[in-house]
Short mmCIF file of C-alpha atoms in Angstrom, two decimals:
data_model
loop_
_atom_site.label_atom_id
_atom_site.label_comp_id
_atom_site.label_asym_id
_atom_site.label_seq_id
_atom_site.Cartn_x
_atom_site.Cartn_y
_atom_site.Cartn_z
CA MET A 56 129.20 104.83 258.66
CA ASP A 57 130.16 101.50 257.08
CA VAL A 58 128.70 102.04 253.62
CA GLN A 59 128.91 98.40 252.55
CA LYS A 60 127.24 97.22 255.78
CA GLU A 61 124.38 99.69 255.43
CA LEU A 62 124.08 98.89 251.73
CA ASN A 63 123.54 95.23 252.55
CA LYS A 64 120.63 96.20 254.80
CA THR A 65 118.84 98.49 252.40
CA SER A 66 115.61 97.08 251.06
CA GLY A 67 115.90 99.42 248.09
CA PHE A 68 118.89 97.55 246.74
CA LYS A 69 117.18 94.18 247.29
CA ASN A 70 114.11 95.48 245.49
CA LEU A 71 116.34 96.64 242.69
CA GLN A 72 117.70 93.13 242.28
CA LEU A 73 114.12 91.92 241.96
CA LEU A 74 113.38 94.71 239.50
CA ALA A 75 116.42 93.81 237.44
CA SER A 76 115.37 90.16 237.25
CA GLN A 77 111.65 90.70 236.63
CA VAL A 78 111.29 93.96 234.71
CA VAL A 79 114.64 94.25 232.96
CA GLU A 80 115.36 90.53 232.59
CA GLY A 81 116.79 89.83 229.19
CA TYR A 82 117.91 93.39 228.77
CA ILE A 83 120.45 93.24 231.60
CA SER A 84 122.08 90.15 230.13
CA GLY A 85 122.31 91.72 226.69
CA MET A 86 123.02 95.36 227.49
CA HIS A 87 126.67 95.04 226.45
CA LYS A 88 125.81 93.76 222.97
CA SER A 89 127.48 95.65 220.15
CA PRO A 90 127.05 95.57 216.37
CA PHE A 91 130.83 95.30 216.14
CA HIS A 92 132.44 91.90 216.35
CA GLY A 93 135.67 91.16 218.11
CA PHE A 94 136.95 88.26 220.12
CA SER A 95 135.46 88.68 223.58
CA ALA A 96 133.89 86.01 225.74
CA GLU A 97 130.35 85.90 224.32
CA PHE A 98 129.77 83.73 221.25
CA ALA A 99 127.61 85.22 218.49
CA GLU A 100 127.64 82.96 215.42
CA HIS A 101 129.73 80.94 212.96
CA LYS A 102 131.13 82.19 209.68
CA ASN A 103 133.00 80.49 206.87
CA TYR A 104 136.75 80.28 207.31
CA ASN A 105 138.69 82.17 204.65
CA ALA A 106 142.19 81.18 203.64
CA GLY A 107 144.79 83.35 205.33
CA GLU A 108 142.74 84.03 208.47
CA SER A 109 144.00 83.04 211.88
CA THR A 110 143.17 79.45 212.78
CA ARG A 111 142.85 80.41 216.44
CA HIS A 112 139.05 80.60 216.39
CA ILE A 113 138.25 77.66 214.13
CA ASP A 114 135.52 75.47 215.63
CA TRP A 115 137.23 72.08 215.39
CA LYS A 116 134.27 70.21 216.86
CA LEU A 117 132.06 71.53 214.09
CA TYR A 118 134.76 70.65 211.55
CA ALA A 119 134.70 67.05 212.81
CA LYS A 120 130.96 66.90 212.16
CA THR A 121 130.76 68.77 208.85
CA ASP A 122 134.25 68.44 207.38
CA LYS A 123 134.10 72.19 206.74
CA LEU A 124 136.04 75.00 208.37
CA TYR A 125 134.09 77.60 210.35
CA THR A 126 135.32 80.22 212.76
CA LYS A 127 133.47 81.46 215.80
CA ARG A 128 132.41 85.09 215.77
CA TYR A 129 131.94 86.93 219.06
CA ASP A 130 130.09 90.00 220.24
CA GLU A 131 132.41 92.71 221.40
CA GLU A 132 131.58 94.14 224.79
CA THR A 133 130.92 97.87 224.99
CA ASN A 134 131.25 98.67 228.67
CA LEU A 135 129.53 101.73 230.07
CA ARG A 136 131.67 104.39 231.69
CA CYS A 137 129.99 106.14 234.62
CA HIS A 138 131.39 109.00 236.67
CA LEU A 139 129.86 109.90 240.05
CA ILE A 140 130.31 113.49 241.27
CA ILE A 141 129.56 114.25 244.92
CA ASP A 142 129.15 117.65 246.54
CA ASN A 143 130.73 117.29 250.01
CA SER A 144 130.15 120.87 251.15
CA PRO A 145 129.10 121.48 254.79
CA SER A 146 125.44 121.92 253.80
CA MET A 147 125.41 118.31 252.52
CA HIS A 148 126.01 117.17 256.12
CA TYR A 149 122.58 118.43 257.12
CA PRO A 150 120.50 117.43 259.03
CA ILE A 151 122.73 116.63 261.99
CA THR A 152 122.55 112.94 262.90
CA LYS A 153 124.08 111.12 265.86
CA LYS A 154 124.79 108.06 263.73
CA GLN A 155 124.64 107.53 260.00
CA GLU A 156 122.45 104.49 259.32
CA LEU A 157 119.33 103.58 257.39
CA GLY A 158 116.41 105.56 258.74
CA SER A 159 118.73 108.26 260.04
CA LEU A 160 120.68 109.63 257.10
CA ASN A 161 121.65 113.16 256.29
CA LYS A 162 122.18 114.30 252.71
CA ILE A 163 125.78 113.11 252.43
CA GLY A 164 124.96 109.75 254.04
CA PHE A 165 122.09 109.21 251.62
CA THR A 166 124.31 110.21 248.71
CA ALA A 167 127.10 107.83 249.78
CA LEU A 168 124.70 104.87 249.98
CA ALA A 169 122.98 105.76 246.71
CA ALA A 170 126.36 106.04 244.98
CA ALA A 171 127.46 102.70 246.44
CA SER A 172 124.27 101.06 245.15
CA VAL A 173 124.94 102.37 241.65
CA MET A 174 128.54 101.16 241.91
CA ASN A 175 127.36 97.66 242.82
CA LEU A 176 125.23 97.45 239.70
CA LEU A 177 128.05 98.78 237.57
CA LYS A 178 130.38 96.18 239.05
CA LYS A 179 127.94 93.37 238.29
CA GLN A 180 127.83 94.51 234.67
CA ARG A 181 131.61 94.87 234.48
CA ASP A 182 131.19 98.58 233.80
CA ALA A 183 133.77 101.21 234.67
CA VAL A 184 133.04 103.73 237.42
CA GLY A 185 134.91 106.85 238.49
CA LEU A 186 134.41 109.26 241.38
CA SER A 187 134.97 112.96 242.02
CA VAL A 188 134.39 114.68 245.36
CA TYR A 189 134.56 118.42 245.99
CA SER A 190 133.92 120.77 248.91
CA ASN A 191 135.87 124.02 249.20
CA SER A 192 138.49 122.28 247.03
CA TYR A 193 138.66 119.43 244.50
CA ASP A 194 139.15 116.80 247.20
CA TYR A 195 139.23 113.51 245.30
CA TYR A 196 139.40 112.14 241.78
CA ALA A 197 139.51 108.57 240.53
CA PRO A 198 139.18 107.75 236.80
CA GLU A 199 136.72 105.16 235.51
CA LYS A 200 137.85 101.59 236.17
CA GLY A 201 136.13 98.28 236.86
CA SER A 202 138.49 96.25 239.06
CA ASP A 203 137.63 94.98 242.55
CA ARG A 204 140.52 96.94 244.00
CA HIS A 205 139.22 100.14 242.41
CA HIS A 206 135.69 99.42 243.64
CA ASN A 207 136.94 98.94 247.24
CA MET A 208 138.98 102.12 247.01
CA LEU A 209 135.87 104.10 246.05
CA LEU A 210 133.88 102.51 248.89
CA ASP A 211 136.59 103.64 251.32
CA GLN A 212 136.23 107.16 250.00
CA LEU A 213 132.44 107.05 250.41
CA ASN A 214 132.93 105.86 254.00
CA LYS A 215 135.26 108.77 254.62
CA ILE A 216 133.03 111.54 253.29
CA SER A 217 129.95 110.22 255.11
CA SER A 218 131.70 110.30 258.48
CA GLU A 219 134.01 113.34 258.35
CA GLN A 220 132.59 116.85 258.60
CA PRO A 221 134.27 119.26 256.15
CA VAL A 222 135.45 122.69 257.19
CA GLY A 223 132.62 125.23 257.05
CA GLN A 224 133.42 127.34 254.01
CA THR A 225 131.48 128.47 250.96
CA THR A 226 131.69 126.00 248.07
CA ASP A 227 131.94 127.24 244.49
CA THR A 228 130.42 124.23 242.75
CA TYR A 229 130.80 125.70 239.28
CA LYS A 230 134.57 126.04 239.68
CA TYR A 231 135.13 122.36 240.47
CA LEU A 232 132.68 121.10 237.87
CA HIS A 233 134.86 122.75 235.23
CA GLU A 234 137.90 120.92 236.61
CA ILE A 235 136.03 117.61 236.71
CA ALA A 236 134.81 118.09 233.14
CA GLU A 237 138.44 118.44 232.02
CA ASN A 238 139.29 115.11 233.67
CA ILE A 239 136.52 113.06 232.02
CA LYS A 240 137.97 112.46 228.57
CA ARG A 241 135.79 109.66 227.20
CA ARG A 242 132.01 109.77 226.81
CA SER A 243 130.36 108.79 230.08
CA LEU A 244 127.14 108.72 232.05
CA ILE A 245 127.59 111.39 234.74
CA PHE A 246 125.65 111.48 238.01
CA LEU A 247 125.98 114.66 240.07
CA PHE A 248 124.73 114.61 243.68
CA THR A 249 124.34 118.10 245.18
CA ASP A 250 121.89 120.08 247.30
CA MET A 251 122.21 123.05 244.90
CA PHE A 252 122.88 125.54 247.68
CA GLN A 253 124.61 128.15 245.59
CA SER A 254 124.47 131.94 245.79
CA ASP A 255 122.31 133.64 243.15
CA ARG A 256 125.31 135.41 241.65
CA HIS A 257 126.86 132.06 240.79
CA GLU A 258 123.79 130.44 239.23
CA ASP A 259 124.72 131.31 235.64
CA GLU A 260 128.27 130.10 236.24
CA LEU A 261 126.89 126.84 237.64
CA PHE A 262 124.85 126.10 234.52
CA GLU A 263 127.78 127.06 232.33
CA ALA A 264 129.80 124.40 234.20
CA LEU A 265 127.00 121.86 233.76
CA ARG A 266 127.06 122.56 230.03
CA HIS A 267 130.81 121.95 230.12
CA LEU A 268 130.11 118.48 231.55
CA LYS A 269 128.04 117.74 228.45
CA TYR A 270 130.81 118.88 226.11
CA ASN A 271 131.97 115.40 225.03
CA LYS A 272 128.41 114.15 224.58
CA HIS A 273 128.24 112.96 228.17
CA ASP A 274 124.78 112.20 229.54
CA VAL A 275 124.35 114.25 232.73
CA VAL A 276 121.86 113.58 235.54
CA LEU A 277 121.59 116.05 238.41
CA PHE A 278 120.29 114.48 241.63
CA HIS A 279 119.10 117.42 243.70
CA THR A 280 119.27 116.09 247.27
CA TYR A 281 117.16 117.68 249.99
CA ASP A 282 115.53 117.00 253.36
CA SER A 283 111.80 117.41 252.78
CA ALA A 284 110.85 117.83 256.44
CA THR A 285 112.86 120.97 257.07
CA GLU A 286 114.29 122.22 253.77
CA VAL A 287 111.00 122.04 251.88
CA ASN A 288 108.17 121.94 254.44
CA PHE A 289 110.06 124.10 256.97
CA ASN A 290 108.81 121.85 259.75
CA PHE A 291 110.26 123.63 262.77
CA PRO A 292 108.53 124.37 266.11
CA ASN A 293 107.09 127.87 266.45
CA LYS A 294 109.46 129.27 269.02
CA PRO A 295 112.36 131.73 268.85
CA THR A 296 114.96 129.88 266.74
CA ARG A 297 118.35 130.84 265.38
CA PHE A 298 118.95 129.59 261.83
CA THR A 299 122.66 129.50 260.94
CA ASP A 300 124.29 129.10 257.52
CA VAL A 301 126.74 126.24 258.02
CA GLU A 302 129.03 127.56 255.29
CA THR A 303 129.15 131.30 255.98
CA GLY A 304 128.21 131.39 259.66
CA GLU A 305 125.54 134.02 259.01
CA PHE A 306 122.38 133.64 261.10
CA ILE A 307 118.88 134.97 261.56
CA ASN A 308 116.50 134.75 264.54
CA LEU A 309 112.80 134.20 263.83
CA TYR A 310 109.59 132.29 264.51
CA ALA A 311 109.06 129.51 261.95
CA ASP A 312 105.32 130.15 261.57
CA ASN A 313 105.93 133.75 260.52
CA ILE A 314 107.71 132.83 257.30
CA ARG A 315 106.69 129.21 256.60
CA GLU A 316 104.17 129.99 253.87
CA ASP A 317 106.46 132.41 252.03
CA TYR A 318 109.40 130.02 252.45
CA GLN A 319 107.48 127.07 250.99
CA LYS A 320 106.44 129.13 247.98
CA ALA A 321 110.01 130.32 247.41
CA ILE A 322 111.36 126.76 247.58
CA LYS A 323 108.69 125.47 245.19
CA ASP A 324 109.54 128.25 242.72
CA TYR A 325 113.27 127.48 243.06
CA PHE A 326 112.78 123.78 242.34
CA GLU A 327 110.71 124.62 239.27
CA LYS A 328 113.32 127.11 238.09
CA LEU A 329 116.03 124.44 238.38
CA ARG A 330 113.88 121.95 236.49
CA VAL A 331 113.30 124.39 233.64
CA ARG A 332 116.93 125.47 233.36
CA CYS A 333 118.13 121.87 233.39
CA GLY A 334 115.62 121.05 230.67
CA GLN A 335 116.85 123.97 228.57
CA ASN A 336 120.38 122.57 228.84
CA ARG A 337 119.33 118.95 228.22
CA ILE A 338 120.34 117.91 231.72
CA LYS A 339 118.10 115.45 233.52
CA TYR A 340 116.89 117.00 236.78
CA MET A 341 115.89 114.54 239.53
CA PRO A 342 114.87 115.89 242.97
CA VAL A 343 115.77 113.29 245.62
CA ASP A 344 114.28 113.37 249.13
CA VAL A 345 116.72 111.87 251.66
CA GLN A 346 113.75 110.93 253.83
CA LYS A 347 112.69 108.36 251.23
CA SER A 348 114.21 105.28 249.60
CA PHE A 349 116.81 105.07 246.84
CA ASP A 350 114.16 104.14 244.28
CA VAL A 351 114.46 107.40 242.30
CA VAL A 352 118.23 107.02 241.96
CA MET A 353 118.12 103.32 241.11
CA THR A 354 115.27 103.58 238.61
CA THR A 355 116.95 106.54 236.96
CA PHE A 356 120.16 104.55 236.65
CA LEU A 357 118.42 101.62 234.98
CA LEU A 358 116.62 103.90 232.54
CA GLU A 359 119.72 105.93 231.72
CA ARG A 360 121.75 102.74 231.35
CA GLN A 361 119.28 101.53 228.75
CA LEU A 362 119.17 104.85 226.87
CA PHE A 363 122.94 105.39 226.90
CA LYS A 364 124.17 104.51 223.41
#
C-alpha cells in the first residue's frame, strides 16, 4: 500500500482540515503560544530598550517615528512531541485483504493510514513525531523530529509494515513497551495502536508497562483496533469452520452459531474490563473499528493536542 496515496484519498483527512478551520480555527494558529518569551519568529509586543541589552531586536522603524528605543519581544514556540507506537504482530494483519486500500483495510493498514494522518497534522504544526514498531521483536525506533526527511522516512516505514506480513509468533507487548518507555526521554503525547490480543497471564504485565509509559508525565492514548464484523459481532456463516490463531497456530473447529452469543458477551465484557483498567491507570482508552473512518483517531488527536500542556 502507498500510504501517502491512500491518505490523499481519504475523506476523513479532508474533513479534518475542514474541522481544523471551522471548529478549531484560532486555536490551531495559537497552539504553540508560550508564556515564556524568546526570539522566535512570532512577534508578541514591544518593550522599552534598556541600556546594555543587545541592539539586535531594536525596532528602528518605530524609533524613526517616536525617537525612542523599543525592542521587539517574541513568543517562544513550544512544539509538541508525539510518539506513535504500532503493534505489528501477525494478528494486526487481520482480516486478510487482497489489496490494502480505502474500503478494504485490515487492522495494520488502518493503523498505518491513521498514523500518517496524525503525522501530517503534526508536520503542519511543526511538531516533532517519533515512531516505534514492534512484533516479536522491537523492530523499529525513530526519535521525535520534525524535518521533511524524517517525515518521509516514517512514511516509508508505514508503507513497509502495511505490506509485509510478519512471521507468525506470539508477541509480548509488555516487554517492548518497557523498552520503548526507556527510549522516550522527554515528555510526549503517546499514541499506542494495538488489537490487545494478549494472553491472560500477561495482562498485569501489560498494564505495568503502560504505567511505565506514563512515568515521565507522558499523556498516553491506547487505540484498541478491531474488526467489528468478525472480532466483535462474530459474523461468520454457520457451517463447519476452522478458526486458527495466526500467532500460535492453534485451531478449533466449530459452527459459528453455536458460540456467537457467548462470544459476543465475552468480547463486550473484555472491552469494558480494558476501559476500566485504563481509567484506573489514567490512560485514555479509545476503541477503534477499522470498518469505520479515522474520525475517532483524528478527533482524539485534536482534543489531546489542546489538553497537552
